[in-house]
Amino acid sequence: MSKKIFVTDTILRDAHQSLLATRMRTDDMLPICDKLDKVGYWSLEVWGGATFDACVRFLKEDPWERLRKLRAALPNTRLQMLLRGQNLLGYRHYSDDVVKAFVAKAAVNGIDVFRIFDAMNDVRNLRVAIEAVKAAGKHAQGTIAYTTSPVHTIEAFVAQAKQMEAMGCDSVAIKDMAGLLTPFATGQLVKALKAEQSLPVFIHSHDTAGLAAMCQLKAIENGADHIDTAISSFAWGTSHPGTESMVAALKGSEFDTGLNLELLQEIGLYFYAVRKKYHQFESEFTAVDTRVQVNQVPGGMISNLANQLKEQGALNRMNEVLAEIPRVREDLGFPPLVTPTSQIVGTQAFFNVLAGERYKTITNEVKLYLQGGYGKAPGVVNEQLRRQAIGSEEVIDVRPADLLKPEMTKLRADIGNLAKSEEDVLTFAMFPDIGRKFLEEREAGTLTPEVLLPIPEAGAVASAGGEGVPTEFVIDVHGETYRVDITGVGVKAEGKRHFYLSIDGMPEEVVFEPLNEFVGGGSSKRKQASEPGHVSTTMPGNIVDVLVKEGDVVKAGQPVLITEAMKMETEVQAAIAGKVTAIHVAKGDRVNPGEILIEIEG
Ligand code: MN
């Protein structure tokens, strides 16, 4: 008896998302598509996840244009995307008409297979997307976001798969984004899924803990039908098992994939060179890190947290934050840690550690979560915390999107002539700020992708400064010595210029702005708070909104500002009742802890 195992290669989506901060450009994909198309993959994952965001934010590429180019270059292979259910590719719940429009356009532009997941595993958040995929005549894959907790049992996962089967899915995926699967647990889960439902089972396992290939083998032995891999030069660590390795492992067995190893190795060599081009995006957190098996914090989340902690000057608190994350997760009823819950839990844990008191500050996202705004928590949430967070406000027990009115008409009106197509409207819908900026820059002809640094062997330092300009410095900060090399200089845009540095060999990016604009921005010129009526923050961040104006009378505890730190919003409240006598901030300002932002006289 033999059973062919089908392969999905993630090289054009998850592999570079996991290793290179999603920075691979379309120009580095197209030259190899002819070979990729001949391999005989069941599908290539090419779109969705963070690729849309990265295209618009960093690469200044139209993500829809990328999809059409890949479709044309890969005529014989199914193209697959990752879709966050009702969140699509953004970070909030969209109304059903946006979900339907997005799926329809993704299908028209070339997607054949939609892997659809919800961060809470709340299948109500999958339904509209699944129906839209079926309406477009495409393959709808229901996804189990795998995690471990007292409430995440095999029975619970099987029940979820059966619900997705009943909703019309064509297959089911086990999505182990964190690398939490172990080989024997995988075998048991796959065996139960195969026994109790009839859909083909896909296994998507990150190799963060070094176990993914063993998990896949156990999955295959227990009946799994499909595996996700990555071409070897973009494999392993926080990415996936290597395609060539898995093909070789199964070759000649009853589970032979039938893929051509020689052709795969040519493709591997191509991507070996491509990866070097993006060396500046390689973090120190992409190799195997077994800690995930203890703290359950996914690799991608650790590197994000490290970047954000560094930004806040608090990298030394990393271990405390890692210890706090499981406690916050338990308080929230054990959500899987994946976008957006990973950020919600991670940031709250960070606040809890930095404030020296748990839940002294509760982010707006945690409030919304506890209110049911993301769907139903997998387990029981901490009821005392919920009361503290939402007070007397009602808990939502319907599907969150049931509370949303149709949005497409308003989105079309809001973006107006900047949108040349329905796809442009959807780009704006996903990312209101950066999407609009992208469309404006496209209109003005000023789209400027971030600069790729020269490959180190080619002499990065010499090329940056030019004749007679120093590019290497030794600087002293509080008695510590650092070696700083300028490795690249970006294009000047909007009065800002990006400099790429390495500090003691670690890549950094610095944005310089002219001094007059810097002062105009007001940062660091504010006085230090000294009285109860001085409203300030405990965290560095940005002002999202100022909720009061001069002359307003406020109550103690009334929210007066909304700030943003680490992508999460927080309300800042008045400590005393009184009259607002001065406001020293505006929307968009950068603020530091302890500065007087608003003055209230009691
Ligand atoms: Mn993944």
XYZ file of C-alpha atoms and ligand atoms in Angstrom:
603
model
C 0.000 0.000 0.000
C 1.327 3.405 -0.780
C 0.037 6.859 -0.135
C 1.463 9.922 -1.816
C 2.118 12.811 0.585
C 1.303 16.230 -0.863
C 3.609 19.175 -0.280
C 2.906 22.876 0.158
C 6.050 25.001 -0.045
C 5.961 28.154 2.073
C 9.053 29.746 0.512
C 7.162 32.721 -0.924
C 5.193 33.509 2.274
C 5.783 31.961 5.673
C 9.455 31.059 5.196
C 10.592 34.639 4.669
C 7.982 35.916 7.120
C 9.557 33.669 9.756
C 13.195 34.427 8.901
C 13.428 37.804 7.156
C 10.605 39.869 8.639
C 8.546 39.216 5.452
C 10.851 41.333 3.333
C 11.337 39.240 0.180
C 10.450 41.300 -2.882
C 8.500 40.170 -5.898
C 11.558 40.776 -8.081
C 13.379 38.030 -6.182
C 10.447 35.609 -6.590
C 9.686 35.890 -10.285
C 12.992 34.624 -11.752
C 12.569 31.218 -10.055
C 8.839 30.772 -10.638
C 9.376 28.785 -13.830
C 11.245 26.131 -11.832
C 8.889 26.277 -8.846
C 5.995 25.705 -11.222
C 7.588 22.489 -12.507
C 8.183 20.864 -9.104
C 4.701 19.428 -8.763
C 3.812 20.937 -5.410
C 0.211 20.545 -4.306
C 0.345 24.291 -3.630
C 2.681 27.222 -3.034
C 1.861 29.521 -0.164
C 2.441 32.953 -1.652
C 0.194 35.558 -0.079
C -1.566 36.708 3.082
C -0.235 36.593 6.618
C 2.089 39.557 6.987
C 3.007 39.833 3.285
C 0.275 42.346 2.524
C 1.344 44.609 5.384
C 5.043 44.316 4.470
C 4.372 45.127 0.787
C 2.474 48.287 1.621
C 4.526 49.406 4.623
C 8.120 48.600 3.680
C 8.492 47.346 0.122
C 6.140 49.912 -1.447
C 4.776 47.193 -3.695
C 1.115 46.789 -4.549
C 0.278 43.412 -2.946
C -2.442 42.788 -5.547
C 0.060 43.384 -8.322
C 2.375 40.840 -6.678
C -0.407 38.281 -6.660
C -1.239 38.843 -10.343
C 2.436 38.535 -11.316
C 2.813 35.297 -9.346
C -0.397 33.945 -10.852
C 0.933 34.589 -14.344
C 4.338 33.098 -13.511
C 2.922 29.965 -11.826
C 0.171 28.800 -14.172
C 0.289 25.122 -13.129
C 0.457 25.335 -9.352
C -2.274 26.106 -6.819
C -1.611 29.400 -5.048
C -2.421 29.512 -1.366
C -2.895 32.304 1.163
C -3.253 32.647 4.929
C -6.330 34.586 6.009
C -7.133 35.642 9.581
C -10.858 34.920 9.341
C -12.951 37.990 10.112
C -9.707 39.985 10.619
C -8.662 39.243 7.005
C -5.102 40.624 6.786
C -5.633 43.507 9.190
C -5.812 43.760 12.941
C -9.503 44.228 13.700
C -12.815 42.589 12.894
C -14.207 43.711 9.553
C -17.838 43.820 8.580
C -19.111 40.921 6.491
C -19.275 42.941 3.268
C -15.538 43.697 3.522
C -14.763 40.017 4.163
C -16.802 38.968 1.128
C -15.279 41.637 -1.118
C -11.740 40.764 -0.011
C -12.110 37.031 -0.560
C -13.767 37.580 -3.944
C -10.927 39.828 -5.119
C -8.228 37.494 -3.778
C -9.856 34.669 -5.760
C -10.158 36.718 -8.955
C -6.520 37.813 -8.727
C -5.237 34.272 -8.344
C -5.693 32.566 -4.950
C -6.922 28.954 -5.160
C -6.576 27.816 -1.547
C -7.567 29.883 1.477
C -6.196 28.728 4.821
C -8.526 30.449 7.273
C -7.881 30.705 11.006
C -9.122 32.571 14.030
C -6.787 33.461 16.882
C -9.377 32.284 19.421
C -10.390 29.179 17.428
C -13.886 30.676 17.566
C -15.409 29.162 14.431
C -18.064 31.880 14.294
C -15.241 34.161 13.109
C -14.500 31.782 10.191
C -17.988 31.308 8.799
C -18.339 34.293 6.468
C -14.851 33.829 5.018
C -15.493 30.122 4.386
C -18.801 30.901 2.675
C -17.136 33.572 0.528
C -14.395 31.147 -0.560
C -16.985 28.541 -1.509
C -19.013 31.185 -3.376
C -15.862 31.934 -5.401
C -15.481 28.231 -6.204
C -12.171 27.910 -4.340
C -10.680 25.592 -1.703
C -11.557 26.567 1.877
C -9.213 25.172 4.491
C -10.358 25.346 8.108
C -7.552 25.789 10.583
C -6.873 24.651 14.111
C -4.559 27.187 15.761
C -2.643 24.691 17.873
C -1.712 25.459 21.436
C -1.466 23.661 24.737
C -3.459 24.426 27.875
C -5.821 22.620 30.243
C -8.717 23.393 27.876
C -6.986 22.478 24.595
C -7.676 18.773 24.482
C -7.754 16.425 21.505
C -11.540 16.266 21.949
C -11.796 20.070 21.708
C -9.686 20.177 18.532
C -11.650 17.319 16.948
C -14.913 19.079 17.791
C -13.591 22.219 16.100
C -12.589 20.267 12.984
C -16.056 18.723 12.784
C -17.644 22.157 13.027
C -15.417 23.397 10.195
C -16.299 20.350 8.130
C -19.988 21.096 8.656
C -19.371 24.691 7.584
C -18.236 23.481 4.161
C -14.445 23.348 4.473
C -12.516 21.225 1.971
C -9.634 20.374 4.288
C -8.376 20.967 7.805
C -4.961 22.279 8.848
C -3.154 21.926 12.126
C -1.345 25.233 12.385
C 1.465 24.990 14.912
C 2.718 28.554 14.620
C 4.757 28.397 17.812
C 6.460 25.021 17.486
C 4.567 23.573 20.439
C 3.728 20.251 18.818
C 5.675 17.221 19.980
C 5.892 14.071 17.842
C 3.661 11.800 19.903
C 1.067 14.500 20.610
C 0.964 15.138 16.855
C 0.411 11.465 16.147
C -2.481 11.256 18.591
C -4.136 14.430 17.317
C -3.867 13.399 13.661
C -5.120 9.905 14.427
C -8.191 11.319 16.181
C -8.862 13.797 13.372
C -8.624 11.091 10.717
C -10.926 8.809 12.701
C -13.649 11.324 13.460
C -13.943 13.543 10.415
C -13.415 13.014 6.711
C -11.415 16.035 5.508
C -7.773 15.712 4.398
C -5.402 16.801 7.177
C -2.581 19.295 6.550
C 0.243 19.757 8.995
C 1.888 23.172 9.350
C 4.570 23.000 12.019
C 7.306 25.512 12.770
C 10.633 24.043 13.744
C 11.194 26.512 16.575
C 11.905 23.755 19.104
C 13.683 21.546 16.586
C 10.854 18.988 16.522
C 8.893 19.794 13.362
C 10.294 17.095 11.073
C 9.608 14.400 13.683
C 6.107 15.792 14.164
C 5.482 15.620 10.425
C 6.684 12.040 10.229
C 4.411 11.048 13.123
C 1.553 12.943 11.472
C 2.148 11.059 8.209
C 2.299 7.694 9.960
C -1.048 8.486 11.563
C -2.763 9.433 8.341
C -1.941 13.087 7.603
C -2.212 13.857 3.892
C -0.252 17.097 3.401
C 2.854 18.713 4.864
C 4.098 22.302 4.753
C 7.806 22.720 4.072
C 10.265 25.431 3.073
C 13.076 25.205 0.541
C 16.139 24.278 2.621
C 17.923 27.619 2.330
C 14.887 29.159 4.074
C 14.084 26.220 6.343
C 14.393 25.108 9.969
C 14.532 27.203 13.112
C 11.472 29.445 13.280
C 10.656 28.378 9.694
C 9.539 24.932 8.480
C 11.237 21.606 7.791
C 13.306 21.745 4.616
C 11.504 20.650 1.460
C 14.466 18.718 0.093
C 14.965 17.027 3.479
C 11.373 15.884 3.770
C 11.249 14.774 0.130
C 14.452 12.783 0.696
C 13.145 11.369 3.984
C 10.011 9.996 2.356
C 11.588 8.981 -0.972
C 11.169 5.315 -1.773
C 8.809 4.780 1.164
C 5.077 4.197 0.969
C 4.741 7.981 1.534
C 6.912 9.163 -1.383
C 6.066 12.735 -2.413
C 7.106 12.125 -6.020
C 8.883 15.508 -6.136
C 12.073 15.967 -8.140
C 14.991 16.347 -5.742
C 17.435 17.648 -8.364
C 15.097 20.451 -9.390
C 14.450 21.298 -5.732
C 18.170 21.601 -5.131
C 18.538 24.095 -7.988
C 15.777 26.138 -6.398
C 17.498 25.830 -3.012
C 20.708 27.282 -4.459
C 18.802 30.182 -5.968
C 17.233 31.083 -2.621
C 20.569 30.640 -0.836
C 21.777 33.695 -2.761
C 18.491 35.567 -2.264
C 18.639 35.148 1.505
C 22.015 36.919 1.641
C 20.513 40.007 0.029
C 18.253 40.420 3.031
C 20.876 39.883 5.747
C 19.898 43.112 7.522
C 16.547 41.553 8.450
C 17.960 38.382 9.966
C 17.451 38.576 13.712
C 19.243 36.563 16.361
C 15.967 34.778 17.151
C 15.438 32.633 14.072
C 17.466 29.581 15.073
C 16.129 26.638 17.079
C 15.095 27.816 20.545
C 13.718 25.095 22.775
C 12.424 27.602 25.340
C 9.080 27.614 23.552
C 8.404 24.160 24.980
C 8.566 25.700 28.469
C 7.232 29.249 28.165
C 4.986 28.674 25.118
C 6.017 32.012 23.649
C 6.379 31.658 19.861
C 9.681 32.624 18.264
C 8.155 35.399 16.181
C 6.680 36.874 19.312
C 10.014 36.745 21.168
C 11.770 38.672 18.405
C 8.924 41.214 18.250
C 8.999 41.650 22.008
C 12.772 42.017 21.979
C 12.538 44.774 19.356
C 9.817 46.562 21.259
C 11.555 46.205 24.622
C 14.700 47.603 23.031
C 12.693 50.556 21.746
C 11.464 51.208 25.283
C 14.966 50.836 26.740
C 13.905 47.810 28.769
C 15.544 44.824 27.100
C 16.853 43.724 30.506
C 13.268 42.932 31.616
C 12.846 40.264 28.909
C 12.928 37.265 31.251
C 10.360 38.796 33.588
C 8.069 39.457 30.638
C 8.511 35.889 29.388
C 7.500 34.620 32.833
C 4.483 36.939 32.985
C 3.099 35.972 29.554
C 1.700 32.565 30.649
C 0.030 34.201 33.660
C -1.701 36.829 31.514
C -2.686 34.097 29.070
C -4.315 32.119 31.888
C -6.211 35.235 33.061
C -7.550 35.597 29.515
C -8.742 31.981 29.289
C -5.745 30.497 27.438
C -5.984 32.024 23.938
C -3.527 30.540 21.407
C -0.677 33.023 20.923
C -0.943 34.137 17.302
C -1.764 37.463 15.632
C -3.437 39.402 17.210
C -3.668 37.624 20.601
C 0.137 37.238 20.824
C 0.530 41.005 20.742
C -2.364 41.579 23.149
C -0.994 39.126 25.724
C 2.656 40.123 25.210
C 2.067 43.832 25.624
C -0.137 43.410 28.701
C 2.552 41.203 30.252
C 5.099 43.911 29.516
C 2.905 46.579 31.160
C 2.406 44.337 34.186
C 6.149 43.924 34.622
C 7.158 47.498 33.951
C 4.492 49.091 36.147
C 5.560 46.892 39.060
C 1.900 46.049 39.636
C -0.207 43.647 37.618
C -3.038 45.281 35.619
C -2.327 48.763 36.995
C -2.645 49.696 33.333
C -4.944 47.612 31.157
C -4.685 48.086 27.400
C -7.815 48.864 25.415
C -7.271 45.628 23.500
C -7.348 43.568 26.715
C -10.555 45.368 27.701
C -12.086 44.587 24.323
C -10.916 40.980 24.605
C -12.461 40.578 28.073
C -15.657 42.096 26.755
C -15.871 39.406 24.061
C -14.821 41.731 21.263
C -12.544 39.117 19.662
C -14.912 36.201 20.168
C -15.255 33.557 22.814
C -12.198 32.771 24.942
C -11.217 29.085 24.840
C -11.270 28.791 28.631
C -12.679 30.733 31.562
C -11.409 34.285 31.943
C -10.445 35.793 35.301
C -13.797 37.279 36.345
C -12.301 39.754 38.817
C -10.001 41.085 36.104
C -12.911 41.316 33.688
C -14.903 43.406 36.165
C -11.892 45.623 36.809
C -11.383 46.121 33.071
C -14.904 46.697 31.799
C -16.769 47.874 34.900
C -20.499 47.767 34.350
C -20.272 47.534 30.556
C -21.995 44.577 28.946
C -20.212 41.460 27.774
C -20.695 40.685 24.071
C -21.763 37.084 23.524
C -22.677 37.299 19.839
C -20.175 36.980 16.983
C -18.278 40.316 17.157
C -18.918 41.144 13.481
C -22.676 40.874 14.077
C -22.353 44.287 15.692
C -20.723 45.866 12.627
C -22.599 47.700 9.901
C -21.550 47.282 6.252
C -18.391 49.312 5.596
C -17.548 49.150 1.894
C -19.597 52.183 0.837
C -18.003 54.355 3.481
C -14.512 53.027 2.680
C -14.990 53.847 -1.018
C -16.119 57.357 -0.140
C -13.288 57.886 2.357
C -10.497 56.955 -0.036
C -12.159 58.582 -3.071
C -10.135 59.019 -6.244
C -6.943 57.664 -4.699
C -8.458 54.226 -5.279
C -8.243 53.174 -8.911
C -9.887 49.817 -8.268
C -11.848 47.847 -5.704
C -8.519 46.245 -4.746
C -7.188 49.675 -3.765
C -10.247 50.216 -1.547
C -9.445 46.911 0.162
C -5.809 47.931 0.657
C -7.093 51.055 2.390
C -9.542 48.937 4.408
C -6.745 46.717 5.729
C -4.456 49.560 6.746
C -6.207 52.948 6.959
C -3.029 54.953 7.623
C -0.274 53.160 5.721
C -2.718 52.087 3.012
C -3.736 55.680 2.360
C -0.104 56.789 2.461
C 0.775 54.092 -0.071
C -1.990 55.192 -2.438
C -1.009 58.852 -2.040
C 2.637 58.127 -2.783
C 1.677 56.005 -5.770
C -0.428 58.897 -7.080
C 2.462 61.327 -6.569
C 5.005 58.915 -8.044
C 7.085 58.990 -4.833
C 6.908 55.365 -3.668
C 10.344 54.624 -2.205
C 11.145 51.128 -0.959
C 13.447 50.761 2.017
C 17.106 50.392 1.115
C 18.759 46.996 1.027
C 22.243 47.062 2.480
C 25.119 45.709 0.426
C 25.962 42.092 1.126
C 28.759 42.207 3.749
C 31.320 40.373 1.593
C 30.913 43.104 -1.000
C 32.264 45.683 1.459
C 29.329 47.269 3.243
C 31.269 49.863 5.208
C 33.262 51.259 2.323
C 30.241 51.786 0.124
C 28.257 53.788 2.651
C 30.335 56.896 3.270
C 32.121 57.594 0.035
C 35.420 59.442 -0.295
C 36.854 60.800 2.921
C 33.653 60.451 4.986
C 34.067 58.587 8.258
C 31.858 55.538 8.570
C 33.303 53.910 11.673
C 33.055 55.373 15.150
C 33.813 54.305 18.685
C 31.442 55.953 21.134
C 31.261 56.016 24.916
C 27.889 55.947 26.695
C 27.951 55.950 30.508
C 31.353 54.323 30.558
C 30.463 51.581 28.043
C 32.192 51.545 24.693
C 30.368 50.720 21.468
C 31.662 50.362 17.944
C 29.332 51.976 15.424
C 29.599 51.381 11.676
C 27.445 53.224 9.181
C 26.477 50.538 6.698
C 23.975 52.336 4.508
C 22.165 55.589 3.875
C 18.546 55.789 2.748
C 16.841 58.213 0.411
C 15.738 61.471 2.014
C 11.952 61.621 2.143
C 9.572 63.903 4.033
C 12.527 65.652 5.626
C 13.717 62.376 7.149
C 16.674 60.246 6.231
C 17.212 56.619 7.243
C 20.684 55.550 8.301
C 21.573 51.906 8.692
C 24.127 51.279 11.369
C 25.629 48.363 13.094
C 26.383 48.722 16.782
C 28.863 46.116 17.953
C 27.930 44.111 14.874
C 24.138 44.234 15.431
C 22.153 45.951 12.658
C 20.181 49.045 13.640
C 18.098 51.525 11.722
C 18.080 55.174 12.714
C 15.920 57.948 11.280
C 17.352 61.443 11.375
C 15.109 64.474 11.076
C 16.161 68.128 10.697
C 16.516 69.771 14.120
C 13.785 72.408 13.605
C 11.139 69.764 12.877
C 12.343 67.720 15.802
C 11.822 70.672 18.158
C 8.483 71.418 16.510
C 7.402 67.902 17.407
C 7.767 68.983 21.004
C 9.401 65.856 22.359
C 11.775 66.217 25.302
C 10.901 69.904 25.739
C 8.132 69.213 28.244
C 8.569 69.783 31.958
C 8.509 66.930 34.439
C 5.254 66.220 36.250
C 5.338 67.126 39.958
C 1.719 67.614 41.033
C -1.356 65.362 41.033
C -2.959 67.581 38.390
C -0.096 66.936 35.984
C -1.192 64.195 33.613
C 1.726 62.047 32.407
C 2.417 58.485 31.255
C 4.541 55.708 32.652
C 5.654 54.489 29.218
C 7.267 56.095 26.204
C 4.740 56.139 23.383
C 2.693 58.116 20.888
C -0.435 60.167 21.428
C -3.359 58.551 19.592
C -5.978 61.028 20.747
C -6.478 63.966 23.105
C -9.935 63.594 24.625
C -10.228 67.003 26.329
C -9.590 70.649 25.497
C -8.543 73.641 27.520
C -11.288 74.822 29.813
C -12.972 71.409 30.098
C -14.042 70.292 33.539
C -13.032 66.687 34.230
C -13.803 64.116 36.889
C -11.145 62.091 38.676
C -10.578 58.907 36.679
C -11.957 60.387 33.457
C -9.918 59.363 30.381
C -8.136 62.415 28.969
C -5.618 60.890 26.546
C -5.167 57.730 24.522
C -1.563 56.681 24.072
C -0.016 53.926 22.038
C 3.007 51.891 22.987
C 4.056 48.609 21.394
C 1.056 48.738 19.009
C -1.395 48.676 21.962
C -3.556 51.583 23.078
C -3.990 52.745 26.665
C -6.245 55.333 28.247
C -4.601 57.890 30.517
C -6.944 59.184 33.182
C -7.119 62.390 35.178
C -5.837 61.748 38.693
C -7.889 64.576 40.186
C -11.128 66.393 39.381
C -10.794 69.938 38.082
C -10.429 72.201 35.104
C -8.046 71.599 32.204
C -5.727 74.624 32.174
C -3.111 73.556 29.635
C -2.544 70.876 26.985
C 1.021 70.190 25.870
C 0.397 67.393 23.380
C -1.366 66.796 20.099
C -2.334 63.682 18.201
C 0.765 61.986 16.801
C 3.267 63.412 19.314
C 5.925 61.196 20.813
C 5.992 61.394 24.628
C 8.297 60.177 27.363
C 7.478 58.956 30.868
C 6.945 61.648 33.502
C 6.430 64.563 31.129
C 3.556 66.956 31.800
C 1.094 66.301 28.993
C -2.009 67.971 30.401
C -2.417 70.260 33.411
C -5.513 70.092 35.580
C -6.260 72.531 38.402
C -8.373 71.084 41.169
Mn 3.190 29.649 10.041
